[in-house]
Coordinates of C-alpha atoms in Angstrom, one line a residue:
X1 CA -34.2 15.3 29.3
X2 CA -34.0 17.6 26.2
X3 CA -30.3 17.5 26.3
X4 CA -30.2 13.7 26.0
X5 CA -32.6 13.8 23.2
X6 CA -30.3 16.3 21.2
X7 CA -27.3 14.3 21.7
X8 CA -29.1 11.2 20.5
X9 CA -30.2 13.2 17.3
X10 CA -26.7 14.3 16.8
X11 CA -25.4 10.8 16.8
X12 CA -27.8 9.5 14.4
X13 CA -27.0 12.3 12.0
X14 CA -23.3 11.5 12.5
X15 CA -24.0 7.9 11.7
X16 CA -26.0 9.1 8.6
X17 CA -23.3 11.2 7.4
X18 CA -20.7 8.5 7.8
X19 CA -22.9 6.0 5.8
X20 CA -23.4 8.7 3.1
X21 CA -19.6 9.3 2.9
X22 CA -18.9 5.6 2.8
X23 CA -21.5 4.9 0.1
X24 CA -20.1 7.9 -2.1
X25 CA -16.5 6.6 -1.5
X26 CA -17.6 3.0 -2.5
X27 CA -19.2 4.3 -5.7
X28 CA -16.2 6.5 -6.6
X29 CA -13.9 3.4 -6.0
X30 CA -16.2 1.3 -8.2
X31 CA -15.9 3.9 -11.1
X32 CA -12.1 4.3 -10.7
X33 CA -10.9 0.7 -10.5
X34 CA -12.0 -0.4 -14.0
X35 CA -10.5 3.0 -15.5
X36 CA -7.3 2.4 -13.7
X37 CA -6.9 -1.2 -14.5
X38 CA -7.7 -0.4 -18.1
X39 CA -5.1 2.5 -18.4
X40 CA -2.5 0.3 -16.6
X41 CA -3.0 -2.5 -19.2
X42 CA -2.5 0.0 -21.9
X43 CA 1.0 0.9 -20.7
X44 CA 2.2 -2.6 -21.3
X45 CA 2.2 -2.5 -25.1
X46 CA 2.8 1.2 -25.4
X47 CA 6.2 1.1 -27.1
X48 CA 5.0 -1.2 -29.7
X49 CA 1.8 0.7 -30.4
X50 CA 3.9 3.9 -30.7
X51 CA 5.8 2.2 -33.3
X52 CA 2.7 0.9 -35.2
X53 CA 1.2 4.4 -35.2
X54 CA 4.4 5.8 -36.8
X55 CA 4.0 3.1 -39.5
X56 CA 6.9 0.9 -38.5
X57 CA 6.6 -2.7 -37.6
X58 CA 7.8 -3.7 -34.2
X59 CA 9.0 -7.2 -33.3
X60 CA 6.3 -10.0 -33.5
X61 CA 6.6 -10.2 -29.7
X62 CA 5.9 -6.6 -29.3
X63 CA 2.9 -6.7 -31.5
X64 CA 1.5 -9.8 -29.5
X65 CA 2.0 -7.8 -26.3
X66 CA 0.3 -4.8 -27.9
X67 CA -2.7 -6.9 -28.9
X68 CA -3.1 -8.7 -25.5
X69 CA -2.6 -5.5 -23.5
X70 CA -5.3 -3.7 -25.5
X71 CA -7.7 -6.6 -25.3
X72 CA -7.1 -6.8 -21.7
X73 CA -7.8 -3.1 -21.3
X74 CA -11.1 -3.5 -23.2
X75 CA -12.2 -6.2 -20.9
X76 CA -12.2 -3.6 -18.2
X77 CA -13.4 -0.6 -20.0
X78 CA -14.5 0.5 -23.6
X79 CA -11.6 2.9 -24.6
X80 CA -11.7 4.2 -28.3
X81 CA -7.8 4.6 -28.1
X82 CA -7.4 0.7 -27.5
X83 CA -9.9 -0.1 -30.3
X84 CA -7.9 2.0 -32.7
X85 CA -4.6 0.6 -31.3
X86 CA -5.9 -2.9 -32.2
X87 CA -7.1 -1.9 -35.5
X88 CA -3.7 -0.5 -36.5
X89 CA -1.8 -3.6 -35.1
X90 CA -4.1 -5.9 -37.2
X91 CA -3.6 -3.8 -40.2
X92 CA 0.2 -3.9 -40.0
X93 CA -0.1 -7.7 -39.4
X94 CA -2.3 -8.1 -42.7
X95 CA 0.4 -6.1 -44.7
X96 CA 3.0 -8.4 -43.2
X97 CA 0.9 -11.3 -44.1
X98 CA 0.3 -10.1 -47.6
X99 CA 4.0 -9.9 -48.1
X100 CA 4.5 -13.4 -47.1
X101 CA 1.8 -14.4 -49.6
X102 CA -0.6 -15.6 -46.7
X103 CA -3.9 -14.2 -48.2
X104 CA -6.2 -15.9 -45.9
X105 CA -4.5 -14.7 -42.7
X106 CA -4.2 -11.3 -44.3
X107 CA -8.0 -11.1 -45.0
X108 CA -8.7 -12.2 -41.4
X109 CA -6.4 -9.3 -40.0
X110 CA -8.0 -6.8 -42.5
X111 CA -11.6 -7.7 -41.2
X112 CA -10.5 -7.4 -37.6
X113 CA -8.6 -4.1 -38.4
X114 CA -11.6 -2.6 -40.2
X115 CA -14.0 -3.8 -37.3
X116 CA -11.7 -2.3 -34.6
X117 CA -11.0 0.8 -36.3
X118 CA -14.7 1.6 -37.1
X119 CA -15.5 0.9 -33.5
X120 CA -12.9 3.2 -32.1
X121 CA -13.9 6.0 -34.7
X122 CA -17.5 5.6 -33.7
X123 CA -16.9 6.7 -30.2
X124 CA -14.0 9.0 -31.0
X125 CA -14.3 10.3 -34.7
X126 CA -11.8 13.2 -34.3
X127 CA -8.7 11.2 -35.4
X128 CA -7.5 11.9 -38.9
X129 CA -4.7 9.2 -38.8
X130 CA -7.1 6.6 -37.7
X131 CA -9.5 7.5 -40.6
X132 CA -6.5 7.3 -43.0
X133 CA -5.6 3.8 -41.5
X134 CA -9.2 2.8 -42.0
X135 CA -9.0 3.8 -45.6
X136 CA -6.0 1.7 -46.1
X137 CA -7.7 -1.3 -44.5
X138 CA -10.7 -0.9 -46.7
X139 CA -8.6 -0.4 -49.9
X140 CA -6.5 -3.6 -49.1
X141 CA -9.8 -5.5 -48.3
X142 CA -11.1 -4.4 -51.7
X143 CA -13.7 -1.9 -50.5
X144 CA -12.7 1.0 -52.8
X145 CA -15.7 3.1 -52.4
X146 CA -15.7 2.8 -48.6
X147 CA -12.0 3.5 -48.6
X148 CA -12.7 6.9 -50.4
X149 CA -15.3 7.6 -47.8
X150 CA -12.8 7.1 -44.9
X151 CA -10.3 9.1 -46.8
X152 CA -12.7 12.0 -46.9
X153 CA -13.2 11.9 -43.2
X154 CA -9.4 12.2 -42.6

């Protein structure tokens, strides 16, 4: 009689361990899927964003791809790098619009650039290049005092 009782207890412990392992697996999967999806989205516009970070202007299609891939990544997970990439892309588009004399479009891109760079730097402030780009965005936008503040941080 005792033997049967022990076997039953072992089976319930086995089931309990199975459900604990299954629960932990599901939790880890739920944490991993958004992160993996976000980083996979970042790979799409990588070439264009690398050019943007070097101060070069990729083809317009590359910039659009970079913008859409960063926005898609942010729908999955908040990534400071994606925010900063968006900010730099908008800053380059603003400079391009200024060269073409489209002040209204340039103003919109400058506002977005400042917004995205500030959001990215709020979560990851140790990035001198992004602070420098934020200073440029503020300077182009006529915020000279705030531009100096951003330059001090870089």
